[in-house]
GROMACS .gro file of C-alpha atoms in nm:
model
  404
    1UNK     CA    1   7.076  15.700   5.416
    2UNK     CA    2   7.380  15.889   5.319
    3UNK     CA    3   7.358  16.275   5.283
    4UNK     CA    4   7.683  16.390   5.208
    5UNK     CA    5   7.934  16.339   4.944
    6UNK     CA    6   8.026  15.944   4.948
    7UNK     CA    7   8.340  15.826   4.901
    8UNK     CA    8   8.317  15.671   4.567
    9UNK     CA    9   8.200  15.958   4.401
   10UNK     CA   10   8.492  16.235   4.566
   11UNK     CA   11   8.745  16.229   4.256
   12UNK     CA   12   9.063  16.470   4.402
   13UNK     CA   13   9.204  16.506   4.092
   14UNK     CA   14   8.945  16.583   3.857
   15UNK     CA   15   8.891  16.919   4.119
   16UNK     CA   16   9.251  17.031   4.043
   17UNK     CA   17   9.281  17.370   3.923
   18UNK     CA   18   8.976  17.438   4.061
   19UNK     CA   19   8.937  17.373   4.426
   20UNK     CA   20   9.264  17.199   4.470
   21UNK     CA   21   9.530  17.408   4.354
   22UNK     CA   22   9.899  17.296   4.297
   23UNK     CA   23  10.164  17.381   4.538
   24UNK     CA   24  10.586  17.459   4.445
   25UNK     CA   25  10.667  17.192   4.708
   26UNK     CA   26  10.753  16.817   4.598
   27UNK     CA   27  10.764  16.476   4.818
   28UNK     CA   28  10.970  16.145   4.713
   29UNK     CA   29  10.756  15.846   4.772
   30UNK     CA   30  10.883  15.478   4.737
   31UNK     CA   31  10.611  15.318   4.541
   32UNK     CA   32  10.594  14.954   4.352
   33UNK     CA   33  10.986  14.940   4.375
   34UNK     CA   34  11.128  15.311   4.253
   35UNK     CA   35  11.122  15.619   4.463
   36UNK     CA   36  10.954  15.921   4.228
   37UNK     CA   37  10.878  16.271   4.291
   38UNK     CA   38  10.540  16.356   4.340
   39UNK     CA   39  10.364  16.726   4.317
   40UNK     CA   40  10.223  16.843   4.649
   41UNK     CA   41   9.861  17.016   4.649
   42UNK     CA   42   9.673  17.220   4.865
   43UNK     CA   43   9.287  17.034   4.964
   44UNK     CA   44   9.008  17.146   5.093
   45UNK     CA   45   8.937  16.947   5.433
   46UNK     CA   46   8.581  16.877   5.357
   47UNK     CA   47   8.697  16.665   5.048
   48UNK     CA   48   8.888  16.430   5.280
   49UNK     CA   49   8.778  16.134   5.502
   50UNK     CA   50   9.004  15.957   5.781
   51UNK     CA   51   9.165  15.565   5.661
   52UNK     CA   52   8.966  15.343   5.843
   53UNK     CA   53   9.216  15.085   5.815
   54UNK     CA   54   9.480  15.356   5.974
   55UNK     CA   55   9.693  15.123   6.249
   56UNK     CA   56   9.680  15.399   6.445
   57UNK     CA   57   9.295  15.365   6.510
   58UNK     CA   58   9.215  14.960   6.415
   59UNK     CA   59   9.099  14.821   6.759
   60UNK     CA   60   8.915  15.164   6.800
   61UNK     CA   61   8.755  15.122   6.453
   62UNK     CA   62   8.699  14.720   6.510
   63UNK     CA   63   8.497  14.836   6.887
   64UNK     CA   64   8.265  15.100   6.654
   65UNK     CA   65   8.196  14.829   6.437
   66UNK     CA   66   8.154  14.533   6.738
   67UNK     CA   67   7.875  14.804   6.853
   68UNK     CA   68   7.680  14.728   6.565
   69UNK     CA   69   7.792  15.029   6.340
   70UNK     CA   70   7.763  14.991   5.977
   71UNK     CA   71   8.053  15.241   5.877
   72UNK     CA   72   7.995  15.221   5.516
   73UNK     CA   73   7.663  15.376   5.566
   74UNK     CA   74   7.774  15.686   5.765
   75UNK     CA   75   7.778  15.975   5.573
   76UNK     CA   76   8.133  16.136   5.509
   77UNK     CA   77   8.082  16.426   5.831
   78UNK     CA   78   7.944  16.123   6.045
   79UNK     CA   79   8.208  15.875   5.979
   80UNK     CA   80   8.493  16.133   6.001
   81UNK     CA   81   8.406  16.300   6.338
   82UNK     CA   82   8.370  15.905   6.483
   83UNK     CA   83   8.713  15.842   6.346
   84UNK     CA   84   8.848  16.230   6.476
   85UNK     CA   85   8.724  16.116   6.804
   86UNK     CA   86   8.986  15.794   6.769
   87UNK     CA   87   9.259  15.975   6.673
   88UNK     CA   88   9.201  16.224   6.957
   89UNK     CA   89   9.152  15.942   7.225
   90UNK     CA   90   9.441  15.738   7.083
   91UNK     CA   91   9.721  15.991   7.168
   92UNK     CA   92   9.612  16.364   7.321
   93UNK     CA   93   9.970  16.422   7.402
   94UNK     CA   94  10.122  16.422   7.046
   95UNK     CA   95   9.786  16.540   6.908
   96UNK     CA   96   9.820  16.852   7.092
   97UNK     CA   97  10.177  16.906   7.063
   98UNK     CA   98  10.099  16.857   6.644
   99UNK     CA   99   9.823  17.125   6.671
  100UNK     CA  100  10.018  17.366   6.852
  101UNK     CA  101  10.335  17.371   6.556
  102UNK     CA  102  10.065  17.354   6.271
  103UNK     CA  103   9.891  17.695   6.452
  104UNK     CA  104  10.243  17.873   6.455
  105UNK     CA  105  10.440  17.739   6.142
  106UNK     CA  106  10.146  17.597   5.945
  107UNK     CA  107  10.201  17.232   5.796
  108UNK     CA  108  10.560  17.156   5.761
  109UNK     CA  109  10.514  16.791   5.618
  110UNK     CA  110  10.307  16.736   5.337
  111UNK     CA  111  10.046  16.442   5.371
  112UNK     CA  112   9.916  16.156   5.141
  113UNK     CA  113   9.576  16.045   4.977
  114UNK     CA  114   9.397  15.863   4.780
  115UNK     CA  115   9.235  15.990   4.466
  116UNK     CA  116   8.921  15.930   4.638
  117UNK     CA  117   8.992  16.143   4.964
  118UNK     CA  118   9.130  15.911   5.177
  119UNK     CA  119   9.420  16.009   5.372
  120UNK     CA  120   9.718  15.721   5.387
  121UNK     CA  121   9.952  15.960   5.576
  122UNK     CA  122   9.910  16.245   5.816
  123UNK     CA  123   9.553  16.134   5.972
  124UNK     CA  124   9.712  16.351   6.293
  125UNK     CA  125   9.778  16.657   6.137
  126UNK     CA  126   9.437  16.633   5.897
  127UNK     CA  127   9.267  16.634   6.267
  128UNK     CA  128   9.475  16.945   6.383
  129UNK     CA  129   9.327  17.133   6.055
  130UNK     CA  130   8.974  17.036   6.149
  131UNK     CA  131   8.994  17.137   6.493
  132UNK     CA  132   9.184  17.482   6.386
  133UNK     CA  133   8.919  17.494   6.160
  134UNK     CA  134   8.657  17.498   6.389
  135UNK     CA  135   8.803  17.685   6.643
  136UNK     CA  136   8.964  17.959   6.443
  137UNK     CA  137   8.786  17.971   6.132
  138UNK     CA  138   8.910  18.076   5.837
  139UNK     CA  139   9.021  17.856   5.488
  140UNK     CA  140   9.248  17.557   5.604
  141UNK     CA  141   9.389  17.333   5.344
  142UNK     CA  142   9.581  16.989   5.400
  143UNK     CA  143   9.894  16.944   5.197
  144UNK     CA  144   9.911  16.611   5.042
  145UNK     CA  145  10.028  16.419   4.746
  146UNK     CA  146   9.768  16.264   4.555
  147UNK     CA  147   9.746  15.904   4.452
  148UNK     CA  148   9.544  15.742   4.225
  149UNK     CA  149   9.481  15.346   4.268
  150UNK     CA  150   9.342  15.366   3.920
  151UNK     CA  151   9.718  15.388   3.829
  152UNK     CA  152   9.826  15.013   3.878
  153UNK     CA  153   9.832  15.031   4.300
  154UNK     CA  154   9.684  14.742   4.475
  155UNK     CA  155   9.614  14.724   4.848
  156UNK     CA  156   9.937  14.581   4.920
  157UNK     CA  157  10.108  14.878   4.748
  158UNK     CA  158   9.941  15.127   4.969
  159UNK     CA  159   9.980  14.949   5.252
  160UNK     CA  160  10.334  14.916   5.163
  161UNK     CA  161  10.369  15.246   5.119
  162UNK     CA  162  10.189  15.356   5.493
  163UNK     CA  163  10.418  15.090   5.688
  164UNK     CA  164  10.746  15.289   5.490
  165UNK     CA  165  10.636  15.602   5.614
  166UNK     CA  166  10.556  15.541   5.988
  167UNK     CA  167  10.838  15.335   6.034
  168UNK     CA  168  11.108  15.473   5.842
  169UNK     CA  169  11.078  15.818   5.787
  170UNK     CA  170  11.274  15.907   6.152
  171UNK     CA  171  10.996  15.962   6.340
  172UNK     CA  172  10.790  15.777   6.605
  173UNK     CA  173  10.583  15.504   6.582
  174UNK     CA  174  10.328  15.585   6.852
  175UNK     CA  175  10.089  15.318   6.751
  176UNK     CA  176   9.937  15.128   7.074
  177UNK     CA  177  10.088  14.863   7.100
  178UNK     CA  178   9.792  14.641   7.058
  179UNK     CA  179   9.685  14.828   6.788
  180UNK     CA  180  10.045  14.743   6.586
  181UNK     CA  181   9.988  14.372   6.694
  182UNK     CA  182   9.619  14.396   6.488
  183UNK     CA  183   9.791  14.565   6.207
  184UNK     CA  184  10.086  14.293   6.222
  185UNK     CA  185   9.786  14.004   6.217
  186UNK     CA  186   9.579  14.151   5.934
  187UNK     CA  187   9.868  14.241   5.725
  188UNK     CA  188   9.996  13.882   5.742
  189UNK     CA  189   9.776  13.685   5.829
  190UNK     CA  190   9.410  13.770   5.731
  191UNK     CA  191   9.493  14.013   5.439
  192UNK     CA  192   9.801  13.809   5.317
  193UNK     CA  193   9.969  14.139   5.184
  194UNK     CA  194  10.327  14.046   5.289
  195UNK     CA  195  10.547  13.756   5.397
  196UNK     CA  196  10.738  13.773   5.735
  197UNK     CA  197  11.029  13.898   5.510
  198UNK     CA  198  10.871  14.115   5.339
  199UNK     CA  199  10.699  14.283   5.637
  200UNK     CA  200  11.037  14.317   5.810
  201UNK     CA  201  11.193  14.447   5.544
  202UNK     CA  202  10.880  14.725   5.489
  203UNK     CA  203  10.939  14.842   5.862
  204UNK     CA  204  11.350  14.804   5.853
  205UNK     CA  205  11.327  14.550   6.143
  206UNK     CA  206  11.466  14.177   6.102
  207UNK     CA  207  11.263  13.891   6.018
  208UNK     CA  208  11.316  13.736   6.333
  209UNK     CA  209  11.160  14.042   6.509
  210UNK     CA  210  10.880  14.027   6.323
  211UNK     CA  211  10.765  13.692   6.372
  212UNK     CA  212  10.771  13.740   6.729
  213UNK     CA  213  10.537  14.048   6.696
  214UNK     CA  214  10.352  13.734   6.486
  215UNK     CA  215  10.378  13.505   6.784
  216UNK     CA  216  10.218  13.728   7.039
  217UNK     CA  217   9.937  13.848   6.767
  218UNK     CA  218   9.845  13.507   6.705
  219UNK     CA  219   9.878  13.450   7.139
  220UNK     CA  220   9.623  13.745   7.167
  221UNK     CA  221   9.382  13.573   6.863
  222UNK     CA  222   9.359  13.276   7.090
  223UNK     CA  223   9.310  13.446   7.431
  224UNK     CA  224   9.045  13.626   7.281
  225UNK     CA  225   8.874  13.344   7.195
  226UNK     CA  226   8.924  13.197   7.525
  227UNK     CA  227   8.724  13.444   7.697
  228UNK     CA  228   8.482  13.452   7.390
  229UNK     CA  229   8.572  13.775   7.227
  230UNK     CA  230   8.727  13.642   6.905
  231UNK     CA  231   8.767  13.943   6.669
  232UNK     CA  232   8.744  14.241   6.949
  233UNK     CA  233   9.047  14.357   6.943
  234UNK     CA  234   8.985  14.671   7.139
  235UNK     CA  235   8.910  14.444   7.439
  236UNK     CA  236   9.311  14.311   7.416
  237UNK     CA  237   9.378  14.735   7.396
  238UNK     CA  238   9.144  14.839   7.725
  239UNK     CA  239   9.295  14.541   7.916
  240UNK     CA  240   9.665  14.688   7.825
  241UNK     CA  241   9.737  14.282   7.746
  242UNK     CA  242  10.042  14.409   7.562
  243UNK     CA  243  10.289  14.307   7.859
  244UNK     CA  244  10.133  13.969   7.983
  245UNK     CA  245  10.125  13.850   7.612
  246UNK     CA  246  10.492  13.923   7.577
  247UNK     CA  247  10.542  13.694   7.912
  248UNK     CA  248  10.351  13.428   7.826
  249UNK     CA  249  10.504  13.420   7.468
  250UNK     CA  250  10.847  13.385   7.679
  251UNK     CA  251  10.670  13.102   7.863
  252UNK     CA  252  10.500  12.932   7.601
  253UNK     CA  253  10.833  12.915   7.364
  254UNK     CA  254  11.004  12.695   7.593
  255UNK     CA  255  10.701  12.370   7.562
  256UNK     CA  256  10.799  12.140   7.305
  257UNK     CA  257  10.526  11.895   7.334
  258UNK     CA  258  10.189  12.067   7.183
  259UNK     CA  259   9.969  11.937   7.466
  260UNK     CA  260  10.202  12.040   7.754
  261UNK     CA  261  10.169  12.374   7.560
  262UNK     CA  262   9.795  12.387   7.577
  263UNK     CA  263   9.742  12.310   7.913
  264UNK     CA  264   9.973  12.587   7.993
  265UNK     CA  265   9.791  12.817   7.778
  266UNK     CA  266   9.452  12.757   7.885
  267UNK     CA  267   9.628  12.812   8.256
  268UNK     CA  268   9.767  13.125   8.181
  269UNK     CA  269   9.475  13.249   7.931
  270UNK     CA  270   9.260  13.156   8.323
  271UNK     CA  271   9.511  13.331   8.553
  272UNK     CA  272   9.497  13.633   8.332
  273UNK     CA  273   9.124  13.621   8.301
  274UNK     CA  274   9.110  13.578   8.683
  275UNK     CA  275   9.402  13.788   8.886
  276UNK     CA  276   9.320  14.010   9.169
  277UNK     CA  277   9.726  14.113   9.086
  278UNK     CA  278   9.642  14.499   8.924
  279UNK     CA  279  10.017  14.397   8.769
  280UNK     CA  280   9.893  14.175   8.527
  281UNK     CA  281  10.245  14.152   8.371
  282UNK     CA  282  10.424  14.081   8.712
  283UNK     CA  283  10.140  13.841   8.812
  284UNK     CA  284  10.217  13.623   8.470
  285UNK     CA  285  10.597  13.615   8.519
  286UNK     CA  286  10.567  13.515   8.862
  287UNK     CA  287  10.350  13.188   8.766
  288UNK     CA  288  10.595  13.099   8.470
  289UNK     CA  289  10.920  13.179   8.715
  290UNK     CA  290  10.821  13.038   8.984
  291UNK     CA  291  10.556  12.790   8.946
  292UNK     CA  292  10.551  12.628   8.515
  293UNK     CA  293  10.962  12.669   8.612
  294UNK     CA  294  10.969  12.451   8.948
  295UNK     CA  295  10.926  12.100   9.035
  296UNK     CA  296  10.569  12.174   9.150
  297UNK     CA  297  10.444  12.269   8.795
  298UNK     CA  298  10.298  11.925   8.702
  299UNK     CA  299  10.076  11.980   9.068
  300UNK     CA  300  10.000  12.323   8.972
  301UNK     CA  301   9.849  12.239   8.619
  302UNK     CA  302   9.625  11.960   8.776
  303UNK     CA  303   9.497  12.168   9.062
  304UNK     CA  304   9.406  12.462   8.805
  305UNK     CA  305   9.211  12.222   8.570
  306UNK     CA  306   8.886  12.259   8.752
  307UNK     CA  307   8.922  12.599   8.782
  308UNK     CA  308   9.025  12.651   8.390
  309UNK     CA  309   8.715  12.483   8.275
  310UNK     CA  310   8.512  12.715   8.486
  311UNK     CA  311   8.611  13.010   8.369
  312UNK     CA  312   8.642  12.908   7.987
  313UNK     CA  313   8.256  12.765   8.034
  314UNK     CA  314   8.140  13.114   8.211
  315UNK     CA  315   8.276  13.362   7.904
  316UNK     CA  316   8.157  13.071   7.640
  317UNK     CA  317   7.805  13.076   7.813
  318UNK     CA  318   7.776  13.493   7.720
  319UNK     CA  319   7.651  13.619   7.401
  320UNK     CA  320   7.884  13.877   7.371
  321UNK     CA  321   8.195  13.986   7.614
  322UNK     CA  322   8.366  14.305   7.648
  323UNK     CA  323   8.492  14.502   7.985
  324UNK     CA  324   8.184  14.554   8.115
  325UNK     CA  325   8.085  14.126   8.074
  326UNK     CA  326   8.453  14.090   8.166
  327UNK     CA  327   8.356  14.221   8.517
  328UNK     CA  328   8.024  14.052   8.504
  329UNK     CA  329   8.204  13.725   8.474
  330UNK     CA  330   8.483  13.858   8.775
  331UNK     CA  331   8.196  13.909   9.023
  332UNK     CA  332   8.013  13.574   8.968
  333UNK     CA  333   8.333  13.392   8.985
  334UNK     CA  334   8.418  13.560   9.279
  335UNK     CA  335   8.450  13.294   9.464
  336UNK     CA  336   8.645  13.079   9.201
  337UNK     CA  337   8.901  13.381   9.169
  338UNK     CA  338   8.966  13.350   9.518
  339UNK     CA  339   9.070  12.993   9.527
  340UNK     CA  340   9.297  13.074   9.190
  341UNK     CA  341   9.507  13.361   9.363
  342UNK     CA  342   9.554  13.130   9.674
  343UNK     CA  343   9.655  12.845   9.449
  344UNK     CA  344   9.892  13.071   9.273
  345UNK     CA  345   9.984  13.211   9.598
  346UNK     CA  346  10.041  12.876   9.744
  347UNK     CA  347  10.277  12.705   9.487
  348UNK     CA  348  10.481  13.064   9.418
  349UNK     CA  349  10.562  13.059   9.819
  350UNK     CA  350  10.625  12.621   9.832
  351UNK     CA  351  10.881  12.720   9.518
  352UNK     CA  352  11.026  12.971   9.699
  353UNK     CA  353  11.059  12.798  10.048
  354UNK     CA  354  11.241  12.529   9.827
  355UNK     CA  355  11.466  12.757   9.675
  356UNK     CA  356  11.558  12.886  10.040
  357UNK     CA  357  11.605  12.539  10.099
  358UNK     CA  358  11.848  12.515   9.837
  359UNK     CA  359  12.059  12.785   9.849
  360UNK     CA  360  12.340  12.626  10.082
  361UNK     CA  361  12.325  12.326   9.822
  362UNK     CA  362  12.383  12.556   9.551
  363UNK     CA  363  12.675  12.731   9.736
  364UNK     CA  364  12.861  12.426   9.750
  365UNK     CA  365  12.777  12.303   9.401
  366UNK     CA  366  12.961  12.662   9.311
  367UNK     CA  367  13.215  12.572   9.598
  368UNK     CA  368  13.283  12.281   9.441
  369UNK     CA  369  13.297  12.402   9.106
  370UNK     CA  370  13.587  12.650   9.159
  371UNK     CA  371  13.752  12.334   9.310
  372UNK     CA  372  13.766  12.153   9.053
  373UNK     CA  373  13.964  12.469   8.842
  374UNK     CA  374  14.255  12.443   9.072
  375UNK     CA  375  14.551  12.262   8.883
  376UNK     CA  376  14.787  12.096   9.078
  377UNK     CA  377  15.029  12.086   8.931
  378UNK     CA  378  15.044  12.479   9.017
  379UNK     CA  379  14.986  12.390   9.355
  380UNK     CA  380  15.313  12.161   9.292
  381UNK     CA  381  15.498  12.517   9.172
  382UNK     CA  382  15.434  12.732   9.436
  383UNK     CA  383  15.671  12.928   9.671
  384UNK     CA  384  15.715  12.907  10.028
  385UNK     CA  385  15.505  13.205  10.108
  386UNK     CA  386  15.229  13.145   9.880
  387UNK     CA  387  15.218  12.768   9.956
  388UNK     CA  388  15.166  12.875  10.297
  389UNK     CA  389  14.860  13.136  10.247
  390UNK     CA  390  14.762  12.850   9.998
  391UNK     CA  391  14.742  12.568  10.312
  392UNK     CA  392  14.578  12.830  10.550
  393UNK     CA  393  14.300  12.846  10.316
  394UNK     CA  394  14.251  12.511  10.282
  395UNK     CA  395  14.257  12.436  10.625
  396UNK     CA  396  13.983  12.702  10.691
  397UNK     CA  397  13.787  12.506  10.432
  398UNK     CA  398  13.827  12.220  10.650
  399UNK     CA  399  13.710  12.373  10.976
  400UNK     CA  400  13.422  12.538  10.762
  401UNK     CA  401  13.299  12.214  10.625
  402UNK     CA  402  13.336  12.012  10.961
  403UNK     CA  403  13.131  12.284  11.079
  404UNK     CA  404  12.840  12.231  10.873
   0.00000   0.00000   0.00000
């Protein structure tokens, strides 16, 4: 039962004048098209609530809500120290370094939020006022432009408007990078706010960029559902899968034939899922280098089968997985992660032996190769002195290759 304020009834500007009091400074915003000037007011904190759909904080939010809590029944204090705790956990470093320039030159950059208290920009330095708050007392105020959806703004418009801001306002994007991959997925895919184009063009990044970020999104979708976690994203963020999906995107670009691609998939979705390497990253590059890359990859694939279909039944057979049924599963297939690493081990070393093998072959393929880019009729052209450096050489070849 809610006790506090809710959201739908907080009405920002309706309190100006009153609470909220105007301030001299202005702040250009590029909205539906045309960049306008918009007035800059001074808020009371306990009229505002964090942006749960912040991409700062989405797999944290999406874990609070995979624990079975109802956010839209929180009340306004409960819901916003949840979220505080988020933003906190997401990035102490910059958090701290915000709070310590808004305690000795106040807020430099004015915010942005909704008509209804929501804050679209500046859920860092909102926290830094609460905490101030509470540590220093005294009347705090966030400066913010207000905006009023009633006004003609849809979804896309404010999301528009946040992806402008963090990505193009000369500042940092410290999203996780999960988290960015989430807010790439839902923007696109689920939500359908934007086109590739038009993402890429809201974040000043080329299209081509973005629909990579796409492919791996869509990479971490599937592994997720792999391991029976479809929808947790924060599971993808605690396992730092950032790095091995950008390998395995690498990997998986190169199979042209859709069910070469899925067998190669499911193996690397297993070796992830079952690597005693703590360099998860490393451990993924190695198998596409030197195992899906060699002559031994067809032998790799079929030895792996068994062991794919065990570990895809034993996260299908759980109810729910996160970490802690992650190393549930680990520990019962103890013995089945054994025999993955040595198979892994195994064909990585035969590739390598063969490559050691090779590497006289290869010298003489080069050998040959610079051969073949002597002209003779140079050869025909030379002097006395160089013809004769040019026959020692050759004859050196000679005794070289009767040698081998």
């Amino acid at each position: 039962m809610r006790t506090e304020q809710s959201i739908e009834t907080i009405n920002l500007r309706g309190r100006i004048g009153h609470d909220i009091m105007k301030t001299d400074q202005k702040r250009k915003l590029a909205l539906k098209g045309e960049v306008k000037s918009f007035d800059v007011y001074k808020i009371p904190l306990d009229l505002l609530l964090y942006n749960k759909r912040n991409g700062r904080i989405i797999s944290w939010m999406n874990k609070l809500e995979s624990e079975g809590v109802v956010v839209d029944e929180l009340s306004k204090d409960e819901y916003n120290e949840k979220v505080e705790t988020m933003i906190v956990d997401s990035n102490r470093t910059a958090l701290e370094k915000t709070k310590k320039n808004i305690k000795a030159l106040g807020q430099i950059h004015p915010g942005v939020v909704l008509n209804n208290g929501t804050v679209i920009d500046g859920n860092r330095r909102f926290t830094c006022l609460r905490q101030l708050k509470r540590e220093d007392g005294g009347d705090l105020f966030f400066e913010a432009v207000i905006l009023d959806p009633e006004e003609g703004l849809t979804d896309a418009d404010i999301k528009r408007l946040e992806l402008r801001i963090q990505h193009g306002e000369e500042r940092p994007v410290d999203y996780n990078a999960i988290d960015n991959l989430v807010d790439v997925y839902n923007d696109i895919r689920i939500n359908r706010y934007f086109t590739t184009k038009e993402y890429a063009a809201n974040i000043g990044k080329k299209e081509s960029d973005v629909k990579k970020m796409l492919e791996k999104a869509d990479l971490m979708v599937e592994y997720l559902k792999f391991i029976n976690a479809e929808g947790r994203f924060y599971v993808a963020r605690e396992l730092e899968l950032d790095g091995p999906l950008q390998e395995m995107t690498g990997i998986l670009r190169k199979e042209k034939d859709e069910e070469d691609r899925i067998r190669v998939q499911d193996a690397l979705f297993t070796a992830l899922s079952t690597s005693k390497d703590r360099d998860l990253t490393r451990y993924i590059r190695k198998i596409g280098k030197d195992i899906l890359g060699s002559k031994n990859r067809e032998e790799f694939l079929e030895e792996f089968e068994d062991i794919v279909d065990d570990v895809h039944d034993a996260f299908q057979e759980r109810e729910t997985v996160d970490i802690s049924t992650i190393r549930e599963v680990n520990k019962d297939l103890e013995q089945v992660r054994s025999e993955a690493s040595y198979i892994v081990s195994r064909r990585a070393e035969e590739t390598a032996i063969t490559r050691a093998q090779m590497k006289p072959v290869d010298a003489l393929n080069t050998s040959l190769k610079a051969l073949e880019n002597i002209d003779t009729e140079q050869v025909s052209r030379m002097d006395a002195h160089t013809k004769g450096e040019f026959d020692r050489l050759v004859n050196l070849l000679r005794e070289r290759l009767d040698s081998l």
